[in-house]
């Protein structure tokens, strides 16, 4: 019996309350359909039981089939050398391998006997390692750290090694002997195979490595020292021995109170350089010493073969405003592709730079959007004094991607006077295709004027992104859509509303207990 012609159809889904007679009628109407429903449920249960039985039979047959198929899987049939290459591709490419059983190469030795045999007999798989200090290791690793490092280094056979070692900045135990510590001795024993050495910690604890010379490090090509310890600034030349190795091409030095020009470095052989030489705290506050602009530019003049360079400056207490430099000699860097200068105020320096292959320039903390062709530039305008911003644009006409960051609360506001450089009659950066402006103090008319001016250039702008330091006043979307046929995409990001209604604001969530007075 169907309920399609039910006299109660108009009341279904409502709050209608039937009378006693209607209740009896409804029960009579449901008798037949409920019998049909029970019969259908029984049929479904029978089919589900049959389906479960079929699945159990299928699984019983599938398991041995899968086990046999696994024996002839392609990964099992790979030749030794191809499997070894796959293992090598599992290693991290931008850092040393970790002592972590969930990551390569240790993980590869835990899969099966065959993989373990391949992994343990592939020396290149064990050619890099980061060794954390004992206090940073969990108990499971600490108990066997020295054994793991020893086995790791033995598996590397005669391969050149990339080793990173972290030690404390100060010895907790006054009786600590860095020269006799097992981990340090293990790394020192393979110094002749080191091609990269990363050291992080206190200079006293790292002294055995900082005294290694040419004969100890015949393969060394790269060294990274992170040693923010005042003792590093001592005049003991033995602290700088690794920097004199003739094969050295890459140096990263993060240290305190060090003048890089006094270091025994063959600057002309370097291709990658990172210097962050922090000054020491003065008696009356502020910072004294550290890397200053004049010294940094002299470093660049000496390191003429650089491809990558990152320099971080530290101001002295008297360095108010732009840092000056004494020499106007050109800075010729024919091979450099990446140059980063942070924490410095520059003025009239870019005209001295000769860098025909420069592809990435960063001034301040604002990074650029890098690309394979063209020049990408990121600029904090508060790092450029006077007319240095306009000078930068004039001296680098090949800029294709530019990202500019302003200071809404300071004098370096990105207003119309700044972006006027992109209009006629200046039309700077003729090759510009991507422009991002952060913290801009521009009106809607300024934005539209900039967009119209750049799409009319011989090389039209493709992407314009502006972060405005105000809230939206007028929706410019209809006018911005007119630029789409010209190939220009415009994105405007406005400042968030400063105040929003929050109903629970001020509501007390504490449950106050009654106070009783005796």
Coordinates of C-alpha atoms in Angstrom, one line a residue:
X1 CA 0.0 0.0 0.0
X2 CA 1.3 3.4 -1.0
X3 CA 1.1 6.6 1.0
X4 CA 1.0 8.8 -2.1
X5 CA -2.7 9.6 -1.6
X6 CA -2.5 10.2 2.1
X7 CA -5.2 12.5 3.5
X8 CA -2.6 14.0 5.7
X9 CA -0.2 15.1 2.9
X10 CA -0.9 18.8 3.6
X11 CA 0.1 18.4 7.3
X12 CA 3.4 16.6 6.7
X13 CA 6.5 18.6 7.8
X14 CA 4.3 21.0 9.9
X15 CA 3.6 21.4 13.6
X16 CA 0.0 20.1 13.1
X17 CA -1.3 18.0 16.1
X18 CA -3.7 15.2 15.0
X19 CA -6.8 14.3 17.0
X20 CA -7.2 10.9 18.6
X21 CA -9.3 9.6 15.7
X22 CA -6.7 10.9 13.2
X23 CA -3.9 9.1 15.2
X24 CA -5.8 5.8 14.8
X25 CA -6.3 6.5 11.1
X26 CA -2.6 7.3 10.6
X27 CA -1.6 4.0 12.4
X28 CA -3.9 2.1 10.1
X29 CA -2.4 3.8 7.0
X30 CA 1.2 2.9 8.1
X31 CA 0.5 -0.8 8.7
X32 CA 1.0 -1.9 5.1
X33 CA 4.0 0.4 4.2
X34 CA 5.8 -0.6 7.4
X35 CA 5.5 -4.3 6.5
X36 CA 7.0 -3.5 3.0
X37 CA 9.8 -1.5 4.7
X38 CA 10.6 -4.4 7.1
X39 CA 10.8 -6.8 4.1
X40 CA 13.1 -4.5 2.2
X41 CA 15.4 -4.1 5.2
X42 CA 15.6 -7.9 5.5
X43 CA 16.6 -8.2 1.9
X44 CA 19.3 -5.5 2.3
X45 CA 20.7 -7.3 5.3
X46 CA 20.9 -10.6 3.4
X47 CA 22.7 -8.9 0.5
X48 CA 25.1 -7.1 2.9
X49 CA 26.0 -10.5 4.5
X50 CA 26.6 -12.0 1.1
X51 CA 28.7 -9.0 0.1
X52 CA 30.8 -9.4 3.3
X53 CA 31.3 -13.0 2.5
X54 CA 32.4 -12.2 -1.1
X55 CA 34.8 -9.5 0.2
X56 CA 36.4 -12.0 2.7
X57 CA 36.9 -14.5 -0.1
X58 CA 38.4 -11.8 -2.3
X59 CA 40.8 -10.7 0.4
X60 CA 41.9 -14.3 1.1
X61 CA 42.7 -14.7 -2.6
X62 CA 44.2 -11.2 -3.1
X63 CA 46.8 -11.3 -0.3
X64 CA 48.9 -14.2 -1.8
X65 CA 48.5 -12.6 -5.2
X66 CA 49.8 -9.3 -4.0
X67 CA 52.7 -11.0 -2.1
X68 CA 53.7 -12.8 -5.3
X69 CA 53.4 -9.6 -7.4
X70 CA 55.6 -7.8 -4.9
X71 CA 58.4 -10.2 -5.8
X72 CA 58.4 -9.0 -9.4
X73 CA 57.7 -5.3 -8.7
X74 CA 59.9 -2.9 -10.7
X75 CA 61.6 -1.4 -7.7
X76 CA 62.9 -4.9 -6.7
X77 CA 64.3 -5.4 -10.2
X78 CA 66.2 -2.1 -10.4
X79 CA 70.0 -2.5 -10.9
X80 CA 72.1 -1.5 -7.9
X81 CA 73.4 1.7 -9.5
X82 CA 70.0 3.0 -10.4
X83 CA 68.6 2.3 -6.9
X84 CA 71.6 4.1 -5.4
X85 CA 70.9 7.1 -7.6
X86 CA 67.3 7.1 -6.4
X87 CA 68.6 7.0 -2.8
X88 CA 70.9 10.0 -3.5
X89 CA 67.9 12.0 -4.8
X90 CA 66.2 11.5 -1.4
X91 CA 68.9 13.5 0.4
X92 CA 68.3 17.2 1.3
X93 CA 69.8 19.5 -1.3
X94 CA 70.2 22.7 0.8
X95 CA 71.5 21.4 4.1
X96 CA 73.3 18.5 5.6
X97 CA 71.5 15.2 6.2
X98 CA 70.1 14.8 9.7
X99 CA 70.6 12.0 12.3
X100 CA 66.9 11.1 12.1
X101 CA 65.7 7.6 11.6
X102 CA 62.6 8.9 9.8
X103 CA 64.6 10.6 7.0
X104 CA 67.2 9.6 4.5
X105 CA 69.8 8.1 4.7
X106 CA 69.1 6.4 8.0
X107 CA 65.5 5.6 6.9
X108 CA 66.7 3.8 3.8
X109 CA 68.5 1.2 5.9
X110 CA 65.4 0.3 7.8
X111 CA 63.2 -0.8 4.9
X112 CA 64.6 -4.2 3.9
X113 CA 67.8 -6.2 3.8
X114 CA 68.4 -5.4 0.1
X115 CA 67.9 -1.6 0.6
X116 CA 70.1 -1.7 3.6
X117 CA 72.9 -3.4 1.6
X118 CA 72.6 -0.8 -1.1
X119 CA 72.5 2.2 1.3
X120 CA 75.4 1.0 3.4
X121 CA 77.6 0.4 0.3
X122 CA 76.9 3.8 -1.3
X123 CA 79.5 6.1 0.2
X124 CA 78.0 9.3 -1.4
X125 CA 74.8 8.7 0.6
X126 CA 76.8 9.3 3.8
X127 CA 78.8 12.3 2.5
X128 CA 76.9 14.9 4.5
X129 CA 75.9 15.0 8.2
X130 CA 74.6 17.5 10.7
X131 CA 75.8 16.7 14.2
X132 CA 73.8 18.3 17.0
X133 CA 75.3 18.8 20.4
X134 CA 74.5 16.2 23.0
X135 CA 72.3 18.5 25.1
X136 CA 70.0 19.0 22.1
X137 CA 69.5 15.2 21.5
X138 CA 66.6 13.1 22.8
X139 CA 67.6 10.2 25.0
X140 CA 67.1 7.6 22.3
X141 CA 69.7 9.4 20.0
X142 CA 72.0 10.6 22.8
X143 CA 72.7 7.0 24.0
X144 CA 74.2 6.0 20.6
X145 CA 75.2 9.4 19.1
X146 CA 78.9 8.7 19.0
X147 CA 78.3 5.2 17.6
X148 CA 76.0 6.6 14.9
X149 CA 78.5 9.3 13.9
X150 CA 81.3 6.8 13.8
X151 CA 79.4 4.4 11.5
X152 CA 78.2 7.3 9.3
X153 CA 81.7 8.5 8.7
X154 CA 83.0 5.0 8.0
X155 CA 80.2 4.4 5.4
X156 CA 81.3 7.6 3.6
X157 CA 84.6 5.8 2.7
X158 CA 86.8 8.3 0.9
X159 CA 84.1 10.7 -0.2
X160 CA 84.5 14.4 0.3
X161 CA 82.4 15.4 3.3
X162 CA 79.9 18.2 4.2
X163 CA 79.7 18.4 8.0
X164 CA 77.8 20.8 10.2
X165 CA 78.5 20.8 13.9
X166 CA 76.7 22.6 16.7
X167 CA 78.3 23.2 20.1
X168 CA 77.3 25.3 23.1
X169 CA 78.3 28.9 23.2
X170 CA 79.8 28.3 26.6
X171 CA 81.1 25.1 28.3
X172 CA 78.7 24.2 31.1
X173 CA 81.4 21.9 32.6
X174 CA 84.5 23.9 33.6
X175 CA 86.5 20.7 33.1
X176 CA 85.3 20.4 29.5
X177 CA 88.1 19.7 27.1
X178 CA 87.1 20.4 23.5
X179 CA 90.3 18.8 22.1
X180 CA 89.5 15.6 23.9
X181 CA 85.8 15.4 23.3
X182 CA 84.8 12.3 21.3
X183 CA 82.4 14.0 18.8
X184 CA 85.0 16.7 18.1
X185 CA 87.7 14.1 17.7
X186 CA 85.5 12.2 15.3
X187 CA 85.1 15.2 13.0
X188 CA 88.8 16.2 13.3
X189 CA 89.8 12.7 12.2
X190 CA 88.1 13.2 8.8
X191 CA 89.3 16.9 8.3
X192 CA 91.3 15.9 5.2
X193 CA 88.0 15.0 3.5
X194 CA 86.0 18.0 4.4
X195 CA 84.7 20.0 1.5
X196 CA 82.2 22.0 3.5
X197 CA 82.4 22.7 7.2
X198 CA 79.6 24.4 9.2
X199 CA 80.4 25.5 12.8
X200 CA 77.8 26.9 15.2
X201 CA 78.7 27.8 18.8
X202 CA 81.2 29.4 21.0
X203 CA 84.7 30.1 19.7
X204 CA 86.5 28.5 22.6
X205 CA 84.7 25.2 22.0
X206 CA 85.3 25.5 18.3
X207 CA 89.0 26.4 18.6
X208 CA 90.2 22.9 17.4
X209 CA 88.5 23.5 14.1
X210 CA 89.4 27.2 13.8
X211 CA 93.1 26.2 14.1
X212 CA 93.0 23.8 11.1
X213 CA 95.1 25.0 8.3
X214 CA 95.9 24.2 4.6
X215 CA 97.4 20.8 5.3
X216 CA 94.5 19.8 7.5
X217 CA 91.8 20.9 5.0
X218 CA 93.1 20.2 1.5
X219 CA 89.6 19.8 0.0
X220 CA 87.8 22.6 1.8
X221 CA 85.7 24.7 -0.6
X222 CA 83.1 26.1 1.8
X223 CA 83.0 27.2 5.4
X224 CA 80.1 28.6 7.5
X225 CA 80.9 30.0 11.0
X226 CA 78.2 31.2 13.3
X227 CA 80.1 32.3 16.3
X228 CA 78.5 35.2 18.2
X229 CA 81.0 35.1 21.0
X230 CA 83.1 38.0 22.1
X231 CA 86.2 35.8 22.3
X232 CA 86.2 35.5 18.6
X233 CA 87.4 39.1 18.3
X234 CA 90.7 38.3 20.0
X235 CA 93.8 39.1 18.0
X236 CA 94.9 35.5 18.0
X237 CA 95.5 34.7 14.3
X238 CA 95.2 31.0 15.0
X239 CA 91.4 31.5 15.2
X240 CA 91.3 32.3 11.4
X241 CA 93.4 29.4 10.0
X242 CA 90.6 27.8 7.9
X243 CA 89.9 31.1 6.1
X244 CA 93.4 31.0 4.6
X245 CA 92.8 27.7 2.8
X246 CA 93.7 28.1 -0.9
X247 CA 90.8 26.0 -2.2
X248 CA 88.2 28.1 -0.3
X249 CA 85.5 29.6 -2.5
X250 CA 82.5 30.1 -0.2
X251 CA 82.5 31.9 3.2
X252 CA 79.7 32.6 5.6
X253 CA 80.7 34.4 8.7
X254 CA 78.4 35.5 11.5
X255 CA 80.5 36.8 14.3
X256 CA 80.8 39.7 16.8
X257 CA 83.2 42.6 16.7
X258 CA 85.1 41.4 13.6
X259 CA 86.5 43.7 10.9
X260 CA 86.4 41.5 7.7
X261 CA 89.3 43.4 6.1
X262 CA 91.6 42.2 8.9
X263 CA 90.8 38.5 8.2
X264 CA 93.4 36.5 6.2
X265 CA 91.1 35.8 3.3
X266 CA 92.0 35.6 -0.4
X267 CA 89.0 37.6 -1.4
X268 CA 89.6 37.2 -5.2
X269 CA 89.0 33.5 -5.1
X270 CA 85.6 33.7 -3.4
X271 CA 82.4 33.1 -5.4
X272 CA 79.9 33.2 -2.5
X273 CA 80.1 35.4 0.6
X274 CA 77.9 36.1 3.6
X275 CA 79.1 38.6 6.3
X276 CA 77.1 39.5 9.4
X277 CA 79.7 41.0 11.7
X278 CA 77.9 42.4 14.7
X279 CA 79.3 45.1 16.8
X280 CA 79.8 44.9 20.6
X281 CA 77.5 46.6 23.1
X282 CA 79.0 49.9 24.2
X283 CA 79.3 51.0 27.8
X284 CA 76.7 53.7 27.4
X285 CA 74.4 51.6 25.2
X286 CA 74.3 51.3 21.4
X287 CA 76.6 49.2 19.2
X288 CA 80.2 49.9 18.6
X289 CA 82.1 48.4 15.6
X290 CA 80.7 45.8 13.3
X291 CA 80.5 45.9 9.6
X292 CA 80.2 49.4 8.2
X293 CA 79.6 50.6 4.6
X294 CA 83.1 51.7 3.8
X295 CA 84.7 48.4 4.8
X296 CA 81.9 46.4 3.0
X297 CA 82.5 48.3 -0.3
X298 CA 86.2 47.6 0.0
X299 CA 85.4 43.9 0.5
X300 CA 83.4 44.0 -2.7
X301 CA 86.2 45.7 -4.6
X302 CA 88.6 42.9 -3.5
X303 CA 86.1 40.0 -4.1
X304 CA 85.7 40.6 -7.8
X305 CA 84.7 37.0 -8.6
X306 CA 81.6 36.9 -6.4
X307 CA 78.4 35.3 -7.8
X308 CA 76.4 35.6 -4.5
X309 CA 76.9 38.1 -1.7
X310 CA 74.9 38.9 1.4
X311 CA 76.1 41.7 3.7
X312 CA 74.4 42.8 6.9
X313 CA 75.5 46.0 8.5
X314 CA 75.6 47.1 12.1
X315 CA 75.5 50.8 12.9
X316 CA 77.8 52.5 15.4
X317 CA 76.3 54.9 17.8
X318 CA 77.6 57.9 15.8
X319 CA 76.3 56.5 12.5
X320 CA 73.1 58.6 12.4
X321 CA 71.7 58.8 8.9
X322 CA 73.4 57.4 5.8
X323 CA 76.8 55.8 6.2
X324 CA 79.5 57.4 4.0
X325 CA 82.4 55.9 2.2
X326 CA 85.8 57.3 1.5
X327 CA 86.7 55.8 -1.9
X328 CA 84.9 56.5 -5.1
X329 CA 86.7 53.7 -7.0
X330 CA 84.3 51.6 -9.0
X331 CA 83.1 48.3 -7.6
X332 CA 83.5 45.8 -10.5
X333 CA 81.7 42.5 -10.0
X334 CA 81.4 41.0 -13.5
X335 CA 80.0 37.6 -12.3
X336 CA 77.7 38.6 -9.5
X337 CA 74.1 37.5 -9.8
X338 CA 72.7 38.1 -6.3
X339 CA 73.6 41.0 -4.0
X340 CA 71.8 41.6 -0.6
X341 CA 72.5 44.6 1.6
X342 CA 70.5 44.8 4.9
X343 CA 70.4 47.1 8.0
X344 CA 72.1 50.1 6.3
X345 CA 71.2 53.5 5.1
X346 CA 72.8 54.1 1.7
X347 CA 73.3 57.3 -0.3
X348 CA 74.9 57.7 -3.7
X349 CA 76.6 54.4 -4.0
X350 CA 74.9 52.5 -6.8
X351 CA 76.7 54.5 -9.5
X352 CA 80.0 53.0 -8.4
X353 CA 78.6 49.4 -9.0
X354 CA 79.5 47.7 -12.2
X355 CA 77.6 44.4 -12.3
X356 CA 76.5 43.4 -15.8
X357 CA 75.2 40.0 -14.8
X358 CA 73.2 41.1 -11.7
X359 CA 69.9 39.3 -11.5
X360 CA 68.8 39.9 -7.9
X361 CA 69.4 43.0 -5.7
X362 CA 67.9 43.4 -2.2
X363 CA 68.4 46.6 -0.2
X364 CA 66.9 46.3 3.3
X365 CA 64.7 43.4 4.4
X366 CA 62.3 43.5 1.5
X367 CA 63.0 40.5 -0.8
X368 CA 62.3 40.6 -4.5
X369 CA 60.5 38.2 -6.8
X370 CA 63.3 36.4 -8.5
X371 CA 63.2 35.2 -12.1
X372 CA 65.6 33.5 -14.5
X373 CA 65.8 36.5 -16.9
X374 CA 65.9 40.2 -16.2
X375 CA 66.8 42.0 -12.9
X376 CA 64.7 41.6 -9.8
X377 CA 65.1 44.3 -7.1
X378 CA 63.6 44.6 -3.6
X379 CA 64.0 47.9 -1.8
X380 CA 63.2 49.4 1.7
X381 CA 63.0 53.1 0.9
X382 CA 64.1 53.9 4.4
X383 CA 67.4 52.3 3.6
X384 CA 68.0 54.9 0.9
X385 CA 68.7 58.5 1.8
X386 CA 68.2 61.6 -0.2
X387 CA 67.7 60.8 -3.9
X388 CA 69.2 57.4 -3.7
X389 CA 66.0 55.7 -4.8
X390 CA 65.8 57.7 -8.0
X391 CA 69.5 57.1 -8.5
X392 CA 69.0 53.4 -8.1
X393 CA 66.3 53.3 -10.8
X394 CA 68.4 55.4 -13.1
X395 CA 71.5 53.2 -12.8
X396 CA 69.6 50.0 -13.2
X397 CA 67.5 50.4 -16.3
X398 CA 67.2 46.6 -16.8
X399 CA 65.0 46.1 -13.7
X400 CA 62.1 43.9 -14.7
X401 CA 60.7 43.1 -11.3
X402 CA 60.6 45.7 -8.5
X403 CA 59.2 45.5 -5.0
X404 CA 59.3 48.6 -2.9
X405 CA 58.5 48.9 0.8
X406 CA 57.8 52.3 2.4
X407 CA 57.4 53.6 6.0
X408 CA 54.0 55.0 6.7
X409 CA 55.0 56.5 10.0
X410 CA 58.3 58.1 8.8
X411 CA 59.5 60.5 6.2
X412 CA 60.0 57.8 3.6
X413 CA 56.4 57.6 2.6
X414 CA 55.7 56.1 -0.8
X415 CA 53.6 59.0 -2.1
X416 CA 53.1 60.4 -5.6
X417 CA 56.5 62.1 -5.4
X418 CA 58.2 58.6 -5.2
X419 CA 56.2 57.0 -8.0
X420 CA 56.6 60.0 -10.3
X421 CA 59.8 58.4 -11.4
X422 CA 57.7 55.9 -13.4
X423 CA 55.9 58.6 -15.3
X424 CA 56.8 60.9 -18.1
X425 CA 59.2 62.7 -18.5
X426 CA 61.4 60.3 -16.4
X427 CA 59.9 56.9 -17.4
X428 CA 62.5 55.1 -15.4
X429 CA 62.8 51.3 -15.5
X430 CA 61.7 50.9 -19.1
X431 CA 61.9 47.1 -18.9
X432 CA 59.7 46.9 -15.8
X433 CA 57.0 44.2 -16.1
X434 CA 56.1 43.5 -12.4
X435 CA 55.8 46.2 -9.7
X436 CA 54.8 45.7 -6.1
X437 CA 54.5 48.7 -3.7
X438 CA 53.9 48.2 0.0
X439 CA 52.6 50.8 2.5
X440 CA 51.8 53.3 -0.3
X441 CA 50.3 56.7 0.4
X442 CA 48.5 57.0 -2.9
X443 CA 45.1 58.3 -4.0
X444 CA 42.8 56.4 -6.4
X445 CA 43.8 58.9 -9.1
X446 CA 47.5 58.2 -8.5
X447 CA 47.0 54.5 -8.9
X448 CA 45.1 54.9 -12.2
X449 CA 47.6 57.4 -13.5
X450 CA 50.5 54.9 -12.7
X451 CA 48.7 52.0 -14.5
X452 CA 47.9 54.1 -17.6
X453 CA 51.4 55.4 -17.8
X454 CA 53.1 52.0 -17.6
X455 CA 50.8 50.2 -20.1
X456 CA 51.7 52.9 -22.6
X457 CA 55.4 52.1 -22.4
X458 CA 57.2 50.1 -25.1
X459 CA 57.5 47.3 -22.6
X460 CA 54.1 47.4 -20.9
X461 CA 53.6 46.5 -17.2
X462 CA 52.1 43.0 -16.7
X463 CA 51.4 43.0 -13.0
X464 CA 50.8 45.9 -10.5
X465 CA 50.2 45.1 -6.8
X466 CA 49.8 48.0 -4.4
X467 CA 49.3 47.7 -0.6
X468 CA 47.7 51.0 0.3
X469 CA 48.0 52.5 3.8
X470 CA 44.3 53.5 3.9
X471 CA 40.9 52.0 3.7
X472 CA 38.9 51.7 0.5
X473 CA 37.1 54.8 -0.5
X474 CA 35.9 54.0 -4.0
X475 CA 35.7 50.6 -5.7
X476 CA 38.1 50.9 -8.6
X477 CA 37.3 47.4 -10.0
X478 CA 35.3 48.6 -13.0
X479 CA 38.1 51.0 -14.0
X480 CA 40.8 48.4 -13.3
X481 CA 39.1 45.8 -15.5
X482 CA 39.7 48.1 -18.5
X483 CA 43.5 47.3 -18.2
X484 CA 42.9 43.5 -18.7
X485 CA 42.8 43.7 -22.5
X486 CA 46.2 45.5 -22.4
X487 CA 47.7 42.5 -20.5
X488 CA 47.9 44.3 -17.1
X489 CA 46.7 42.7 -13.9
X490 CA 46.1 45.1 -11.0
X491 CA 45.6 44.1 -7.4
X492 CA 44.9 46.6 -4.7
X493 CA 45.2 45.6 -1.0
X494 CA 43.7 48.1 1.4
X495 CA 44.3 48.7 5.1
X496 CA 42.0 46.7 7.3
X497 CA 39.2 48.4 9.3
X498 CA 40.8 49.7 12.5
X499 CA 37.8 48.9 14.7
X500 CA 35.2 46.1 14.5
X501 CA 32.3 45.5 16.8
X502 CA 33.0 42.6 19.1
X503 CA 29.9 41.7 21.2
X504 CA 31.8 39.8 24.0
X505 CA 34.3 42.6 24.6
X506 CA 34.6 43.3 28.3
X507 CA 32.7 40.2 29.4
X508 CA 34.0 38.7 32.6
X509 CA 34.7 35.0 32.3
X510 CA 35.6 34.5 36.0
X511 CA 33.3 32.7 38.4
X512 CA 33.4 34.8 41.5
X513 CA 33.1 33.0 44.8
X514 CA 31.0 34.7 47.5
X515 CA 32.9 36.5 50.2
X516 CA 32.3 35.6 53.8
X517 CA 33.3 37.7 56.7
X518 CA 33.7 36.3 60.1

